[in-house]
PDB file of C-alpha atoms in Angstrom:
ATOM      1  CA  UNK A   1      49.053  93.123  -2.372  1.00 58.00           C
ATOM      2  CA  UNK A   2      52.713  93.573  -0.937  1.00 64.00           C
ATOM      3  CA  UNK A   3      54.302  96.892  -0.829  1.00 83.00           C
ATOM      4  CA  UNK A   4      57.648  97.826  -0.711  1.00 89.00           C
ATOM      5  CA  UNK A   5      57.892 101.702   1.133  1.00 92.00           C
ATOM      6  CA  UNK A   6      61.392 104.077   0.872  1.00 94.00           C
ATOM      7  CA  UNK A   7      61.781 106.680   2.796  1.00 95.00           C
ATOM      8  CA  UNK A   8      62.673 109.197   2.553  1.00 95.00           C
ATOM      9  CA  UNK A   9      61.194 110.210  -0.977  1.00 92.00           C
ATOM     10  CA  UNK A  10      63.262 112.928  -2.179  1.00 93.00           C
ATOM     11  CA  UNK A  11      66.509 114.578  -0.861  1.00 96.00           C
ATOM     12  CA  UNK A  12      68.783 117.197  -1.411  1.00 96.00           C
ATOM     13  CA  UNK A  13      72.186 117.437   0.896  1.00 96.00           C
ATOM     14  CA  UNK A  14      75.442 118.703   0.334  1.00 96.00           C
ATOM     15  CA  UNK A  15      78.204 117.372  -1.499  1.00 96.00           C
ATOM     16  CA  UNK A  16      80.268 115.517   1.428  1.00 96.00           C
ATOM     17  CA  UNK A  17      77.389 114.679   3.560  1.00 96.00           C
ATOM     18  CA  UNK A  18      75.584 111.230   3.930  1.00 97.00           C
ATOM     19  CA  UNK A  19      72.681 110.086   2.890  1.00 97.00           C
ATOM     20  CA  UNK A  20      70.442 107.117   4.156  1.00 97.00           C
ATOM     21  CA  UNK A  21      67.872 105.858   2.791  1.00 97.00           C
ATOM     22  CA  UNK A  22      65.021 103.337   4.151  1.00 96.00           C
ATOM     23  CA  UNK A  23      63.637 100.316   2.180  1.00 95.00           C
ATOM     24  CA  UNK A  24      60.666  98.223   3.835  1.00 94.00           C
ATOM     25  CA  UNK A  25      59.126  95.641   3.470  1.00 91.00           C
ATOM     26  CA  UNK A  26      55.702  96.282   4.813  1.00 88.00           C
ATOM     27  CA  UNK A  27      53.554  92.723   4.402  1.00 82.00           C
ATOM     28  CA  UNK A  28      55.677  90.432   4.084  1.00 82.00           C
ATOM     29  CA  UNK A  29      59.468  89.033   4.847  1.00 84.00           C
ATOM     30  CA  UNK A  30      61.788  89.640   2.681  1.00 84.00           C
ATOM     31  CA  UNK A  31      64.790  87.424   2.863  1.00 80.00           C
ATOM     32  CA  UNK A  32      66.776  89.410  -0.128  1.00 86.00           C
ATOM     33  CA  UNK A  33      66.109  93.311  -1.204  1.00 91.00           C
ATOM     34  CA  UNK A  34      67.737  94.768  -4.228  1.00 92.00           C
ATOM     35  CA  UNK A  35      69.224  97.901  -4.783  1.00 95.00           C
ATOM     36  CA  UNK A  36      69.043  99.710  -7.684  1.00 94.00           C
ATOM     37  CA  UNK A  37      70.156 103.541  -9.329  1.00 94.00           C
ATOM     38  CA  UNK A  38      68.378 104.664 -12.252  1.00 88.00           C
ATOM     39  CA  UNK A  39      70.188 107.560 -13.969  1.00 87.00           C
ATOM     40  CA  UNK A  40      67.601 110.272 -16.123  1.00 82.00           C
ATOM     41  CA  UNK A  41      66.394 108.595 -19.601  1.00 76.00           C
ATOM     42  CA  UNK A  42      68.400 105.157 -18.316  1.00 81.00           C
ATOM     43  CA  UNK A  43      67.008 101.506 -16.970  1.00 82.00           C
ATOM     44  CA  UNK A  44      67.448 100.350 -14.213  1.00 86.00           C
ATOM     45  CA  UNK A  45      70.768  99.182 -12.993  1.00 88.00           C
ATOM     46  CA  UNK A  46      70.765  96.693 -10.144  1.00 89.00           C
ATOM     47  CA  UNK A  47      73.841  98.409  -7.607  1.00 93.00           C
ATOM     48  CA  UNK A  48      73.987  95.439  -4.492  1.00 93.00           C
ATOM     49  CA  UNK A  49      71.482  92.511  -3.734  1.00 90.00           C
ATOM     50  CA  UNK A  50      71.583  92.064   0.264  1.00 89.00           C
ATOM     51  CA  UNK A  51      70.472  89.421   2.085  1.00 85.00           C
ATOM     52  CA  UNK A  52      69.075  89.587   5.840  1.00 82.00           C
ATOM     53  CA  UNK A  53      71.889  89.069   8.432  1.00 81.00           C
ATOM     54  CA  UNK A  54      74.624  88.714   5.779  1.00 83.00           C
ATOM     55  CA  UNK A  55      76.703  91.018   3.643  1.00 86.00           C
ATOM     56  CA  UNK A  56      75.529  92.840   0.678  1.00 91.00           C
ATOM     57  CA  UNK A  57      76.913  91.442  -2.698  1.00 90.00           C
ATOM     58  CA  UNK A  58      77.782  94.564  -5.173  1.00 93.00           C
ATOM     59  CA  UNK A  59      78.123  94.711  -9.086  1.00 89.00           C
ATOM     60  CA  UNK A  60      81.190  95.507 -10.725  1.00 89.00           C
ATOM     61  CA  UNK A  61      81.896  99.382 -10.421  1.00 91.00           C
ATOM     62  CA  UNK A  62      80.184  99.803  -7.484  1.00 93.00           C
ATOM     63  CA  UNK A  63      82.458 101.393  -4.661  1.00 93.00           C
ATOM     64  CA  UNK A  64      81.133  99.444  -1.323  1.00 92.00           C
ATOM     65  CA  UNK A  65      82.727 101.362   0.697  1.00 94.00           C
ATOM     66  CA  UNK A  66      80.936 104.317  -0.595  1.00 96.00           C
ATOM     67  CA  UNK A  67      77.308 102.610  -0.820  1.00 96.00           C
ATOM     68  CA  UNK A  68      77.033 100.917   2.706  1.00 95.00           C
ATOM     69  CA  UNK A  69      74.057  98.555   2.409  1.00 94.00           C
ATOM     70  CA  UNK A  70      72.568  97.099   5.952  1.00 91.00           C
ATOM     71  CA  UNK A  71      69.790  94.470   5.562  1.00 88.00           C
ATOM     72  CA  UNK A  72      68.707  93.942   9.655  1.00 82.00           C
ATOM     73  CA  UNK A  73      65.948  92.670   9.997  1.00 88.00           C
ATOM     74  CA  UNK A  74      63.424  90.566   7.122  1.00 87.00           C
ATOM     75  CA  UNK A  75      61.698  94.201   6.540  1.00 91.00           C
ATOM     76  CA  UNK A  76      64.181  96.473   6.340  1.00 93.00           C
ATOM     77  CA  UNK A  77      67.572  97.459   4.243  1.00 94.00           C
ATOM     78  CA  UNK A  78      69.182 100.579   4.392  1.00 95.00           C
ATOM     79  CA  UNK A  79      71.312 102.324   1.766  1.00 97.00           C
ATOM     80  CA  UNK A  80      73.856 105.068   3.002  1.00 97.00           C
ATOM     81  CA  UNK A  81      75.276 106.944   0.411  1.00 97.00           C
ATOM     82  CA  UNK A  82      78.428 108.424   2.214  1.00 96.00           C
ATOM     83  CA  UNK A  83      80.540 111.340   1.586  1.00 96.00           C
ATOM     84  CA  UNK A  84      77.715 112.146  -1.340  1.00 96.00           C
ATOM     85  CA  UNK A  85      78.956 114.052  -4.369  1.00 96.00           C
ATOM     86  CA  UNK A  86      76.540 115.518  -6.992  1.00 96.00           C
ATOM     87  CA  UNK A  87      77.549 112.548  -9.952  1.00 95.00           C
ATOM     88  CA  UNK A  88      75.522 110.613  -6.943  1.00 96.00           C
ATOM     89  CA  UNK A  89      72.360 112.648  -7.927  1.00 96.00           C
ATOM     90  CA  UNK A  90      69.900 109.963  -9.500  1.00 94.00           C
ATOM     91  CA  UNK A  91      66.830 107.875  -8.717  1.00 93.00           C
ATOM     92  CA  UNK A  92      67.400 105.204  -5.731  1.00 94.00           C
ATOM     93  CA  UNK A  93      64.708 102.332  -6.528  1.00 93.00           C
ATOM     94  CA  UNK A  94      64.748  99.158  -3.654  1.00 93.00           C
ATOM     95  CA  UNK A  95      63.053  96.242  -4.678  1.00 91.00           C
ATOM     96  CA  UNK A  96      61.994  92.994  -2.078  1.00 88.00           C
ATOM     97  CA  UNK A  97      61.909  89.594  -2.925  1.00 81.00           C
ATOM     98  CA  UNK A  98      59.686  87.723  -0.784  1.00 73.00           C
ATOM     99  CA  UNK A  99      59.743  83.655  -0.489  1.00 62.00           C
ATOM    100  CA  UNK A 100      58.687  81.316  -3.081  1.00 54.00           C
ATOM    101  CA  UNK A 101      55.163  80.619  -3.940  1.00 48.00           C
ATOM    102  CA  UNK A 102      54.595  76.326  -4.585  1.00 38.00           C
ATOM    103  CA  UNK A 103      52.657  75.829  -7.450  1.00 36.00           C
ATOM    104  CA  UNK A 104      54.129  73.791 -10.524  1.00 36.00           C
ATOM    105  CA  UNK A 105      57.563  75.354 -10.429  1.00 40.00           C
ATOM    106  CA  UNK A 106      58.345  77.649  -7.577  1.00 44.00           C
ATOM    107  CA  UNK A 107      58.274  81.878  -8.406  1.00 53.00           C
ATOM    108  CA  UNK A 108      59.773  84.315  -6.369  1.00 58.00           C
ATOM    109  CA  UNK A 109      57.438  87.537  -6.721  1.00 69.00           C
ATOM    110  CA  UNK A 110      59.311  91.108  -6.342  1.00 75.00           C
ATOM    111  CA  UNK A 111      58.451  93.936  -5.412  1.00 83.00           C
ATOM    112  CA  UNK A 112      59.291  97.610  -6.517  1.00 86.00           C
ATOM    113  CA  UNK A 113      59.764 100.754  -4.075  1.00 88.00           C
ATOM    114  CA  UNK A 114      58.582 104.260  -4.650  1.00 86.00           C
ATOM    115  CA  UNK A 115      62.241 105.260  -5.383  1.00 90.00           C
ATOM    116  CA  UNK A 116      64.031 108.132  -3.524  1.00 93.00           C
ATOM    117  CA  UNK A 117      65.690 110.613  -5.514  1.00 94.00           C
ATOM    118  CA  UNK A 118      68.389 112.186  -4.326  1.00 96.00           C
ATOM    119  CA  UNK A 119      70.061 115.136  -5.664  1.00 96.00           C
ATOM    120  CA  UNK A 120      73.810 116.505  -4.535  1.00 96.00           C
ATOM    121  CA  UNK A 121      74.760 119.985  -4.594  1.00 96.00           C
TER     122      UNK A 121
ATOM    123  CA  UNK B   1      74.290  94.021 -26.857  1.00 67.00           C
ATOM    124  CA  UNK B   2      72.168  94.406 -24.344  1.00 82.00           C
ATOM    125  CA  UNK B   3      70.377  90.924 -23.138  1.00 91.00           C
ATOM    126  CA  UNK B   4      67.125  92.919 -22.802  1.00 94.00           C
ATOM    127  CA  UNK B   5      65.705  94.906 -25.928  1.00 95.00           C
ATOM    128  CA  UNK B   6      62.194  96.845 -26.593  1.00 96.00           C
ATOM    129  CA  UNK B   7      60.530  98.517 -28.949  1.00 96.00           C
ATOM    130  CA  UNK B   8      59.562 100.961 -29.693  1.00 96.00           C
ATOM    131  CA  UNK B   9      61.924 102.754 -27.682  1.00 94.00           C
ATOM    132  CA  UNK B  10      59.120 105.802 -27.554  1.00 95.00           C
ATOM    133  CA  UNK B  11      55.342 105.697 -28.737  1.00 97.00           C
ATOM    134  CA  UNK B  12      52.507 108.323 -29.269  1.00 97.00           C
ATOM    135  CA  UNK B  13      49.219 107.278 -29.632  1.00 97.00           C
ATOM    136  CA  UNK B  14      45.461 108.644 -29.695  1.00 97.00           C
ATOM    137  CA  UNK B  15      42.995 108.010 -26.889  1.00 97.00           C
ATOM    138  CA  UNK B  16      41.118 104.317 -27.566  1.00 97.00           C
ATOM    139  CA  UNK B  17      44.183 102.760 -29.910  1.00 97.00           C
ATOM    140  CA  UNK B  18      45.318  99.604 -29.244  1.00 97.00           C
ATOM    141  CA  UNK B  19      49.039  99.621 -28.041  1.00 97.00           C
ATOM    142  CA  UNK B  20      51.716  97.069 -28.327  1.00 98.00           C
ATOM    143  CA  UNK B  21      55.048  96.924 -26.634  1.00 98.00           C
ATOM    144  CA  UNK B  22      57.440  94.239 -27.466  1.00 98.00           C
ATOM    145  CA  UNK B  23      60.510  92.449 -25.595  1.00 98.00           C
ATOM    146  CA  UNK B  24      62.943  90.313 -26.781  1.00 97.00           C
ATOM    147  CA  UNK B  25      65.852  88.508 -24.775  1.00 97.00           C
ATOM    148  CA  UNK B  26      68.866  86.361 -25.335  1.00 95.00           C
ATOM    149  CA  UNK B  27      69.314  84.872 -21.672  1.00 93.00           C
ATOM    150  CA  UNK B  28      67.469  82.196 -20.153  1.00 93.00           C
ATOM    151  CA  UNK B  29      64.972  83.550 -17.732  1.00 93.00           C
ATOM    152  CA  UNK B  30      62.935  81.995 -15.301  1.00 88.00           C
ATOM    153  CA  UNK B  31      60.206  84.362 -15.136  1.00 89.00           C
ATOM    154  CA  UNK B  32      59.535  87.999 -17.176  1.00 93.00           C
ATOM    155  CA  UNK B  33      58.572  90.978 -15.626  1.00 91.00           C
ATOM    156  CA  UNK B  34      56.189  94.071 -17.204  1.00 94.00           C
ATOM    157  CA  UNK B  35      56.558  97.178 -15.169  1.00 92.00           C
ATOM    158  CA  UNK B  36      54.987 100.701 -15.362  1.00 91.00           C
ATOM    159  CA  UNK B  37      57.213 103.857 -14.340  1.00 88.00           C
ATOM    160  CA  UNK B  38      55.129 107.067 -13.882  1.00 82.00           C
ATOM    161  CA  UNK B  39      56.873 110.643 -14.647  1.00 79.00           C
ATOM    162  CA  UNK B  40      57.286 110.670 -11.011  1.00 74.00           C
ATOM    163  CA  UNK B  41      59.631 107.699 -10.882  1.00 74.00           C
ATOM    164  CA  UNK B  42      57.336 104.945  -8.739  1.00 77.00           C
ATOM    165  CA  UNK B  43      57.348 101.744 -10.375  1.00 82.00           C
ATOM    166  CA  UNK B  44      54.382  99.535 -10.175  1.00 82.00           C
ATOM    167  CA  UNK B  45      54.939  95.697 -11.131  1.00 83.00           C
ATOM    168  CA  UNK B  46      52.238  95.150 -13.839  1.00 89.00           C
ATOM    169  CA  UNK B  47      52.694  91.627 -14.752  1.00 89.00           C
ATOM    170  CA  UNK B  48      54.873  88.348 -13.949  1.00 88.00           C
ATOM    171  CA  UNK B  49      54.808  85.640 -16.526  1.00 89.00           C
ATOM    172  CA  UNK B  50      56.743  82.697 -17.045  1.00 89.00           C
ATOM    173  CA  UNK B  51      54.165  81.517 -19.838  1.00 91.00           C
ATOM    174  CA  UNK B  52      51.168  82.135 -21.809  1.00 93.00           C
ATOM    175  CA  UNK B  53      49.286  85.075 -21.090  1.00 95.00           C
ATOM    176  CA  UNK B  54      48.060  87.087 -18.418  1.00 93.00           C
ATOM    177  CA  UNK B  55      45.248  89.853 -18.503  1.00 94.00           C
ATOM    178  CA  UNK B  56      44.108  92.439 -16.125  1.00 90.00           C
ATOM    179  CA  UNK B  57      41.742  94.935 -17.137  1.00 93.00           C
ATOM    180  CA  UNK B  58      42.603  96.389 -20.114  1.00 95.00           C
ATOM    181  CA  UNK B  59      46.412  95.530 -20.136  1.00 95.00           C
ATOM    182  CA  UNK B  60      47.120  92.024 -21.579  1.00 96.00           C
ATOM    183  CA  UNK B  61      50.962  90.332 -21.310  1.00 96.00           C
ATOM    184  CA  UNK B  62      52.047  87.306 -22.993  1.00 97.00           C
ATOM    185  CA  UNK B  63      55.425  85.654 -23.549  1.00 97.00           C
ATOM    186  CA  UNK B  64      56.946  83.054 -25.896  1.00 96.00           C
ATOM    187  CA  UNK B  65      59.328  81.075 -24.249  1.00 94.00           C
ATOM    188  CA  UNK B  66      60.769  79.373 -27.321  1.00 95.00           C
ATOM    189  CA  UNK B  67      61.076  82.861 -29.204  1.00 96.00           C
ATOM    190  CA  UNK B  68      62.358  84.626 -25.901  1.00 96.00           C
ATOM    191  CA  UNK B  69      59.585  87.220 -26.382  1.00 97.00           C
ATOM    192  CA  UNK B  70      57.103  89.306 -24.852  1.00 98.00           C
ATOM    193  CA  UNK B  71      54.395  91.744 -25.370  1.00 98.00           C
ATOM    194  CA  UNK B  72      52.470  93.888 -23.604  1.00 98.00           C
ATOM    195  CA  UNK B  73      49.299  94.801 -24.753  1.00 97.00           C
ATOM    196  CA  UNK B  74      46.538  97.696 -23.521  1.00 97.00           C
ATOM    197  CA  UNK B  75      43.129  98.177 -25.251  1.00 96.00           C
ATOM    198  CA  UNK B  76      41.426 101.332 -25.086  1.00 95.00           C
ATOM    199  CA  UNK B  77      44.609 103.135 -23.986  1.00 96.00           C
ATOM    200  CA  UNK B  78      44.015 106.111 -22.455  1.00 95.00           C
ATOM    201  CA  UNK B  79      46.166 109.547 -21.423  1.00 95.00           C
ATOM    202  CA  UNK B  80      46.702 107.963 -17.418  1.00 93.00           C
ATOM    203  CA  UNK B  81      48.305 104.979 -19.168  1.00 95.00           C
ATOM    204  CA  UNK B  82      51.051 107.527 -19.992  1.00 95.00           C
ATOM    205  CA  UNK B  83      54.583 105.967 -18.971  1.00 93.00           C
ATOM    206  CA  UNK B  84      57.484 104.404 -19.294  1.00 92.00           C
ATOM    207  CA  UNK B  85      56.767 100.600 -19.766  1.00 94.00           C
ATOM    208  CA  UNK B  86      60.073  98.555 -18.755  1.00 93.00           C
ATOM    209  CA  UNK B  87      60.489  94.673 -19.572  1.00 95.00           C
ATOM    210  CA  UNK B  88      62.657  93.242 -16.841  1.00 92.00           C
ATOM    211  CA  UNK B  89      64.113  89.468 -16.837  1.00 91.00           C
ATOM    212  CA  UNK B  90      65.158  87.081 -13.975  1.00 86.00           C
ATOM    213  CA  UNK B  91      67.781  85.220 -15.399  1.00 86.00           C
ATOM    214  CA  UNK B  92      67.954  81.531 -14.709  1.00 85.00           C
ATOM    215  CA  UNK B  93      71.716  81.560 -14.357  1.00 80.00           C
ATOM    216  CA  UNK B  94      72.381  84.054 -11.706  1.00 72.00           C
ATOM    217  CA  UNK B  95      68.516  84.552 -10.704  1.00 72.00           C
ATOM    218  CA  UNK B  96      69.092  87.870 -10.771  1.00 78.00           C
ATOM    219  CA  UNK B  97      67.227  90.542 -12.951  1.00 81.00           C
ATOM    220  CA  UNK B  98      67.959  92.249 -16.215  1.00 87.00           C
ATOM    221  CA  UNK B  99      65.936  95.270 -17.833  1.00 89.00           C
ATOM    222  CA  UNK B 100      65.098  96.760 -20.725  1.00 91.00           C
ATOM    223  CA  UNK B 101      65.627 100.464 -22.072  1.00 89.00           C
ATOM    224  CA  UNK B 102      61.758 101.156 -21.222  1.00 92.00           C
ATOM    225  CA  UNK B 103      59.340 102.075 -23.899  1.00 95.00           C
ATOM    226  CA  UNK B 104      57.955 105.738 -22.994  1.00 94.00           C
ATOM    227  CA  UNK B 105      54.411 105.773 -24.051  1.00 96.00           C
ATOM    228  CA  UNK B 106      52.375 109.226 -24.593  1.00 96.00           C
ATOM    229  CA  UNK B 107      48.544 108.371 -25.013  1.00 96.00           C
ATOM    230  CA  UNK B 108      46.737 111.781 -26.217  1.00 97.00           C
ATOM    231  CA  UNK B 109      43.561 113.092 -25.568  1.00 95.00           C
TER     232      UNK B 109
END
């Protein structure tokens, strides 16, 4: 089946620093990844949906400048987390949404990452 | 009021009960989403459903699209199936997705 990698898994920095982090899609193109933050005992919460070769669309309260979101190539999106400070600490989940399957109706099928958690100190 | 709700929010059971986890939601959705989140964070897509009912193994999903819900259903649960089980929505409007609190599920020995 597809599979969605992140790399890396886990990371601790210092507050100030930068943080990347590496979403792929490894079977498949992905024309539109998702970013999301999940904070401890909390859902998901979808941060930026980027589409290859085009700029990333954030949700409300989400500083862009601070969350820099690259989508290159079809299998890969990066999420920089610059000048990091520890209320950044949380659970990074990328998700990949690869083209529609025809059968009826058309469904897009998506595709969870690992997650990278990332704590700030 | 959040457009995605579950119950039970947490849920203890005993090695070989029958477990079921429900989802409501008050968007229009083209398709629902059952996911599994292990203690270590990974997510693992379970199920996609836009009607009827889907089984694999011993986990069993099935949605009513006139009721706008969803349940998830495992026989013979046992302690691996320990987890946090999230419903997650695609909403037809903005074809984006919307999830649920998660349902935390402890399956004893």
């Amino acid at each position: 089946g597809a599979v969605v990698s992140q790399h890396p898994s886990w990371v601790i920095c210092k507050s100030g620093t930068s943080v990347k982090i590496e979403c792929r899609s490894l079977d498949f193109q992905a024309t539109t990844m998702f970013w999301y933050r999940q904070f401890p005992k909390q859902s998901l919460m979808l941060m930026a949906t980027s589409n290859e070769g085009s700029k990333a669309t954030y949700e409300q309260g989400v500083e862009k400048d601070k969350f820099l979101i690259n989508h290159a190539s079809l299998t890969l999106s990066t999420l920089t987390v610059t000048s990091a400070h520890p209320e950044d600490s949380s659970f990074y989940i990328c998700s990949a949404r690869d083209l529609p399957f025809l059968t009826s109706g058309s469904m897009w099928a998506q595709y969870f990452g690992p997650g990278t958690r990332l704590t700030v100190l | 009021k959040n457009e995605v709700e579950q119950s039970p929010q947490n849920l203890t059971a005993q090695e070989g009960e029958f477990i079921t986890i429900n989802c409501s939601y008050s968007v229009g959705i083209s398709a629902l989403h059952w996911l599994q989140q292990h203690p270590g964070g990974g997510i693992v897509s379970l199920f996609m459903l836009s009607s009827g009912k889907k089984k694999h193994g011993r986990l069993i999903a099935t949605i009513n699209i006139q009721e706008k819900h969803s349940s998830l259903h495992i026989t013979a649960s046992h302690p691996r199936d320990s987890a946090v089980y999230i419903c997650a929505v695609r909403r037809k409007r903005n074809n984006d997705m919307r999830f649920g609190a998660g349902t935390r599920l402890t399956v004893k020995p």
